[in-house]
mmCIF file of C-alpha atoms in Angstrom:
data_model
loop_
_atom_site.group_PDB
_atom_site.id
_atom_site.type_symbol
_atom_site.label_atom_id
_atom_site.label_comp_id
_atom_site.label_asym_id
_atom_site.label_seq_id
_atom_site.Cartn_x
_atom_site.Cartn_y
_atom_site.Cartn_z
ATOM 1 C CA UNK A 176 0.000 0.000 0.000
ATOM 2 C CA UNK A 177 1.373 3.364 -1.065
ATOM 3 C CA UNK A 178 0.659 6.286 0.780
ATOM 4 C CA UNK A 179 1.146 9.977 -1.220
ATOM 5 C CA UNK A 180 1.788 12.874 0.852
ATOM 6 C CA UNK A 181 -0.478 15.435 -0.448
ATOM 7 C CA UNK A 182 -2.695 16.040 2.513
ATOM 8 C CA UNK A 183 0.719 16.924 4.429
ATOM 9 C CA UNK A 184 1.894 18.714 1.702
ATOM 10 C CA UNK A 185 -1.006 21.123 1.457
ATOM 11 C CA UNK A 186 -1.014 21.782 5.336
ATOM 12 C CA UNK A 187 2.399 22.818 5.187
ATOM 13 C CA UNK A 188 1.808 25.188 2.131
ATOM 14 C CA UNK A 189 -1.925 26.350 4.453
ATOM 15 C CA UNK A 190 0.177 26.765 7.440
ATOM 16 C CA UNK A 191 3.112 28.987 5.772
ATOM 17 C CA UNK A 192 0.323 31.276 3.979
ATOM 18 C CA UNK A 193 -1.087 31.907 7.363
ATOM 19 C CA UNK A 194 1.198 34.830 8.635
ATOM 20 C CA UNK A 195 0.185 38.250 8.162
ATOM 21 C CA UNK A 196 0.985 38.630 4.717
ATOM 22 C CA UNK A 197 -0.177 37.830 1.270
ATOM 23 C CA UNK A 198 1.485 35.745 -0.634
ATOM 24 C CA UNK A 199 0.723 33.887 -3.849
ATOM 25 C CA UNK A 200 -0.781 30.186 -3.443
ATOM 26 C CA UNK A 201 1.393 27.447 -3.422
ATOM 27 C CA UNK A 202 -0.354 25.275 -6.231
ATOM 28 C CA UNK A 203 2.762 22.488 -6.062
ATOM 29 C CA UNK A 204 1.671 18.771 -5.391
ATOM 30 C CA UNK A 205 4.130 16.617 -4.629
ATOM 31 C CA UNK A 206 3.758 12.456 -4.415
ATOM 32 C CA UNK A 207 5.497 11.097 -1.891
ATOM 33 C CA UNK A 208 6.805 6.979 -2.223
ATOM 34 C CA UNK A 209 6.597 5.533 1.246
ATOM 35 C CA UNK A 210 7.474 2.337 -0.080
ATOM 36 C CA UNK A 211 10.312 0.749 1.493
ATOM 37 C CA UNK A 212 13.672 1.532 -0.883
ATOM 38 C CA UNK A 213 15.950 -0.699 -3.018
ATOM 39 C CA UNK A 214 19.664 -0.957 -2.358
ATOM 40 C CA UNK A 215 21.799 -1.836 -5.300
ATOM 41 C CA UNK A 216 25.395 -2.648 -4.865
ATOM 42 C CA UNK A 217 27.649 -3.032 -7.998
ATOM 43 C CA UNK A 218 31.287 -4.950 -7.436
ATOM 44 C CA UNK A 219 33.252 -5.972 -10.802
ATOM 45 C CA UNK A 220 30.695 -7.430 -12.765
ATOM 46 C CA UNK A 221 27.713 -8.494 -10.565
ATOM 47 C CA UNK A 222 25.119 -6.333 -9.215
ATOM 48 C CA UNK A 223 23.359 -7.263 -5.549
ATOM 49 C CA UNK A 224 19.732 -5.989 -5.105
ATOM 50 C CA UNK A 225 18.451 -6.011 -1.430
ATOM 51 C CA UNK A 226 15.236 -4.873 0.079
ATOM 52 C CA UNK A 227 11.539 -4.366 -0.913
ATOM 53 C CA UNK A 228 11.025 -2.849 -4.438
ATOM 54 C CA UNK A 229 12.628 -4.932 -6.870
ATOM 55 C CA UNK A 230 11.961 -8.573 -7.986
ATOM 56 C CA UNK A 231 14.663 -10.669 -7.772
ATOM 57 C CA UNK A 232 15.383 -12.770 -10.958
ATOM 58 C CA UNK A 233 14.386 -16.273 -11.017
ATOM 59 C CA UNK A 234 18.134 -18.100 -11.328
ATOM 60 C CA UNK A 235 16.903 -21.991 -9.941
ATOM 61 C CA UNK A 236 14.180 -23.895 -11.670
ATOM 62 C CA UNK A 237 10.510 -22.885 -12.567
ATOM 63 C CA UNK A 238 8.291 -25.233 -10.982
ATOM 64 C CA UNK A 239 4.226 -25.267 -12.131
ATOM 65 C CA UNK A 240 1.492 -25.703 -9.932
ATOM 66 C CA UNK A 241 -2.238 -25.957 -11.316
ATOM 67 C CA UNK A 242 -5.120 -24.059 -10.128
ATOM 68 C CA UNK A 243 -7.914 -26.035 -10.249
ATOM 69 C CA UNK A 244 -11.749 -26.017 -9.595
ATOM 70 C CA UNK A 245 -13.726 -29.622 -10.885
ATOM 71 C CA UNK A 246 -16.346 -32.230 -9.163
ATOM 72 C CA UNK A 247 -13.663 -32.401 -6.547
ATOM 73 C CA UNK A 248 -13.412 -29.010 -5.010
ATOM 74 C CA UNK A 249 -10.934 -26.301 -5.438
ATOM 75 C CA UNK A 250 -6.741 -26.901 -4.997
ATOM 76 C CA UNK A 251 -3.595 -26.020 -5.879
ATOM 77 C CA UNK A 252 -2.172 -29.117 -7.498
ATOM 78 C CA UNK A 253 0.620 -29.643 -5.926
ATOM 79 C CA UNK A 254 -0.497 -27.574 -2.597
ATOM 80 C CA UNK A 255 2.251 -28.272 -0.722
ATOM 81 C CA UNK A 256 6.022 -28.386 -1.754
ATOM 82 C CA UNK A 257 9.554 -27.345 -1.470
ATOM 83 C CA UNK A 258 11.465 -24.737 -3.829
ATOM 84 C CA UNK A 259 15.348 -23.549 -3.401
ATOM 85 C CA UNK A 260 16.127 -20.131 -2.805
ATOM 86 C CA UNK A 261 16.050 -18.558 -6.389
ATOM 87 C CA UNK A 262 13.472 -20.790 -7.783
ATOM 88 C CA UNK A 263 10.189 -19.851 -9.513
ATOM 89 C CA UNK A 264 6.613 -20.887 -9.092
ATOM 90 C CA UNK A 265 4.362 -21.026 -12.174
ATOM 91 C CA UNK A 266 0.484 -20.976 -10.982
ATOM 92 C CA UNK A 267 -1.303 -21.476 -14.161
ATOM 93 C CA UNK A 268 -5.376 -21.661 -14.270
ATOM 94 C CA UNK A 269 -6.580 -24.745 -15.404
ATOM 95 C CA UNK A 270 -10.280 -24.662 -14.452
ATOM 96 C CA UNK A 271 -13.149 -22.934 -12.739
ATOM 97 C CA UNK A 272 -11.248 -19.746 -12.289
ATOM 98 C CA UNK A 273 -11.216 -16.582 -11.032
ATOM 99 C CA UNK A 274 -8.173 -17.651 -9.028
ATOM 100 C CA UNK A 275 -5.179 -15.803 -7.607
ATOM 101 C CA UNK A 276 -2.101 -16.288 -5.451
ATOM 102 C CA UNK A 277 -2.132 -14.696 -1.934
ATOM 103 C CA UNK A 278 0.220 -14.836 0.820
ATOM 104 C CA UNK A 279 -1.237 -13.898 4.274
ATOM 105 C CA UNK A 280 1.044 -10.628 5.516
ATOM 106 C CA UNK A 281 0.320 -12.080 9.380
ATOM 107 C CA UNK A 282 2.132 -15.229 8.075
ATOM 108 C CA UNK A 283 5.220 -13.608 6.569
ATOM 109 C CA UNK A 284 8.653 -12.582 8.201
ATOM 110 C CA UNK A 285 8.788 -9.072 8.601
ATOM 111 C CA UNK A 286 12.007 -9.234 7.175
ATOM 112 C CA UNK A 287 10.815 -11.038 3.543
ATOM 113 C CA UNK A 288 7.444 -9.256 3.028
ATOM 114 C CA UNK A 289 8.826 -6.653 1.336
ATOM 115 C CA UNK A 290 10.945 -8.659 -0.903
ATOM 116 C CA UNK A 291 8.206 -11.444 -1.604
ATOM 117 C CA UNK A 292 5.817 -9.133 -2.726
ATOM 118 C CA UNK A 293 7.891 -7.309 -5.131
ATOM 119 C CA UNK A 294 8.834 -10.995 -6.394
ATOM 120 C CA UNK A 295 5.665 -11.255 -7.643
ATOM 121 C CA UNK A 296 5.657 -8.410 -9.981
ATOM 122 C CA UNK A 297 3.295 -5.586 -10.496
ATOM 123 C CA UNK A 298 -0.212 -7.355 -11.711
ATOM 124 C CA UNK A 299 -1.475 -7.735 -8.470
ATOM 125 C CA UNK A 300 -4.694 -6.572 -6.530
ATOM 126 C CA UNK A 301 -2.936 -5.741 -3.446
ATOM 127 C CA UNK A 302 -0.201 -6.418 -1.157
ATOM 128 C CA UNK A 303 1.139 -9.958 -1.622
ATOM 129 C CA UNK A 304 -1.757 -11.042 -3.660
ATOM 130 C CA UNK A 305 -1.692 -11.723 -7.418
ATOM 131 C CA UNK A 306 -4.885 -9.647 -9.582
ATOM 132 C CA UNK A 307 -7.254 -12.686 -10.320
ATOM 133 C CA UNK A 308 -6.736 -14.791 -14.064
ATOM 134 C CA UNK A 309 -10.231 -16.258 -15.086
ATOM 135 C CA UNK A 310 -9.333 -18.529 -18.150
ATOM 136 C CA UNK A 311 -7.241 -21.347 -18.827
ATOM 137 C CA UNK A 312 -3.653 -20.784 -19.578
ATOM 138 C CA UNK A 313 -3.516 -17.597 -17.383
ATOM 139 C CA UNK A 314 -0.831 -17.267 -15.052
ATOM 140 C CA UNK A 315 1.121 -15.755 -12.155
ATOM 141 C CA UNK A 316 4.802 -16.200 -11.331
ATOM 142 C CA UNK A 317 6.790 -15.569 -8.208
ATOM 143 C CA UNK A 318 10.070 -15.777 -7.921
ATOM 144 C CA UNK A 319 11.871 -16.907 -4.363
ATOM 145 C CA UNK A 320 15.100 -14.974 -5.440
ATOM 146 C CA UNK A 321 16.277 -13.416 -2.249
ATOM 147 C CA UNK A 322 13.892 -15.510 0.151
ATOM 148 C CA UNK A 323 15.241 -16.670 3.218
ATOM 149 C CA UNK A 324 14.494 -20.288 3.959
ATOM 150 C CA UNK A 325 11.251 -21.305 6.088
ATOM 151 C CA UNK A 326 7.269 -22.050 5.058
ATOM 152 C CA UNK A 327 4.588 -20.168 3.126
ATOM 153 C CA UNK A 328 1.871 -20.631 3.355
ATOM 154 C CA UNK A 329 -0.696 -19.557 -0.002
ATOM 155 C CA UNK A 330 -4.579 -19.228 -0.679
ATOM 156 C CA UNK A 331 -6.803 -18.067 -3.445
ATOM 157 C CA UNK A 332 -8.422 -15.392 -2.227
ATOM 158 C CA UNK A 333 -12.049 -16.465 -3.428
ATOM 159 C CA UNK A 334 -11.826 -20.129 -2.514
ATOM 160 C CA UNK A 335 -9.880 -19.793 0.892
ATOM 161 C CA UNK A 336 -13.354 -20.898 2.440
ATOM 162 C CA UNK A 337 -13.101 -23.698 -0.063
ATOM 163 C CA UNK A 338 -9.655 -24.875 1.446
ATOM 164 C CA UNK A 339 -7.636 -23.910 -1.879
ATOM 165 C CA UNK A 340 -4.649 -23.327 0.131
ATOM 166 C CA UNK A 341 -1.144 -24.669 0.288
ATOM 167 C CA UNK A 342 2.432 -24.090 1.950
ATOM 168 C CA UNK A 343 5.576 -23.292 0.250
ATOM 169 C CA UNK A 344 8.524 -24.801 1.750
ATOM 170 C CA UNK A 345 11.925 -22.729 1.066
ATOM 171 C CA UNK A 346 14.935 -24.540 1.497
#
């Protein structure tokens, strides 16, 4: 979630125009990035990228899970699994959809939220959830580039009651 700085802005420009004298209006906005900032180190040849902002490349394998809805209910096929640190996931719709990949921000290390949901790129709805893909083929990929080992666990947002859920294991 972003937060711009105009209301504070425009206080501060109220608040100097309140002395005595007249001065023009300040009609400057200015958009402030809250975000947490990206830290990029260059030594020699290779460039480091730490903290929340920029995905980190997918450098293991890609490994594809299915999103399914059928007769049987609602799953991630496989839900549960274990990826190395620089692997990829590959959720690709395969029925029933609208479906999406979420991460619960209670669940997450403070320390990886940032970085996890800047792995999975800018078409999402929301913090460390994926915008929704309705037909078959569709997908979302996150990358676990810069993601310190321990468990995920995942949902789709609109079956969670359904128990489409998983947990990613990072090794």
């Amino acid at each position: 979630m972003r937060f711009y700085g105009f209301a504070a802005v425009g206080a501060i420009a109220l608040g100097a125009c309140a002395g005595g004298e007249k001065k023009p209006a300040d009609t400057t906005h200015v958009a402030v990035d809250t975000t947490a900032a990206s830290t990029t180190t260059t030594t020699g040849t290779s460039t480091t990228t730490s903290g929340a902002g920029t995905m980190a490349p997918i450098t293991g394998k890609t490994i594809e899970v299915k999103m399914v809805g059928d007769a049987k209910g609602y799953r991630f096929e496989p839900a549960n699994f274990t990826v190395k640190q620089g692997d990829g996931v590959k959720f690709v719709v395969v029925s029933m959809g609208p479906h999406n990949v979420a991460f619960d921000p209670a669940t997450i290390p403070s320390d990886v939220k940032g970085q996890l949901d800047a792995n999975m790129g800018t078409d999402k709805m929301g913090e460390l959830s994926s915008n929704m893909k309705m037909n078959p083929g569709e997908s979302v990929t996150v990358s676990f580039g810069n993601i310190k080992p321990g468990q995920y666990p995942y949902h789709c947002v609109p079956h969670l009651a359904l128990n489409m859920k998983g947990v990613i294991t990072v090794q």
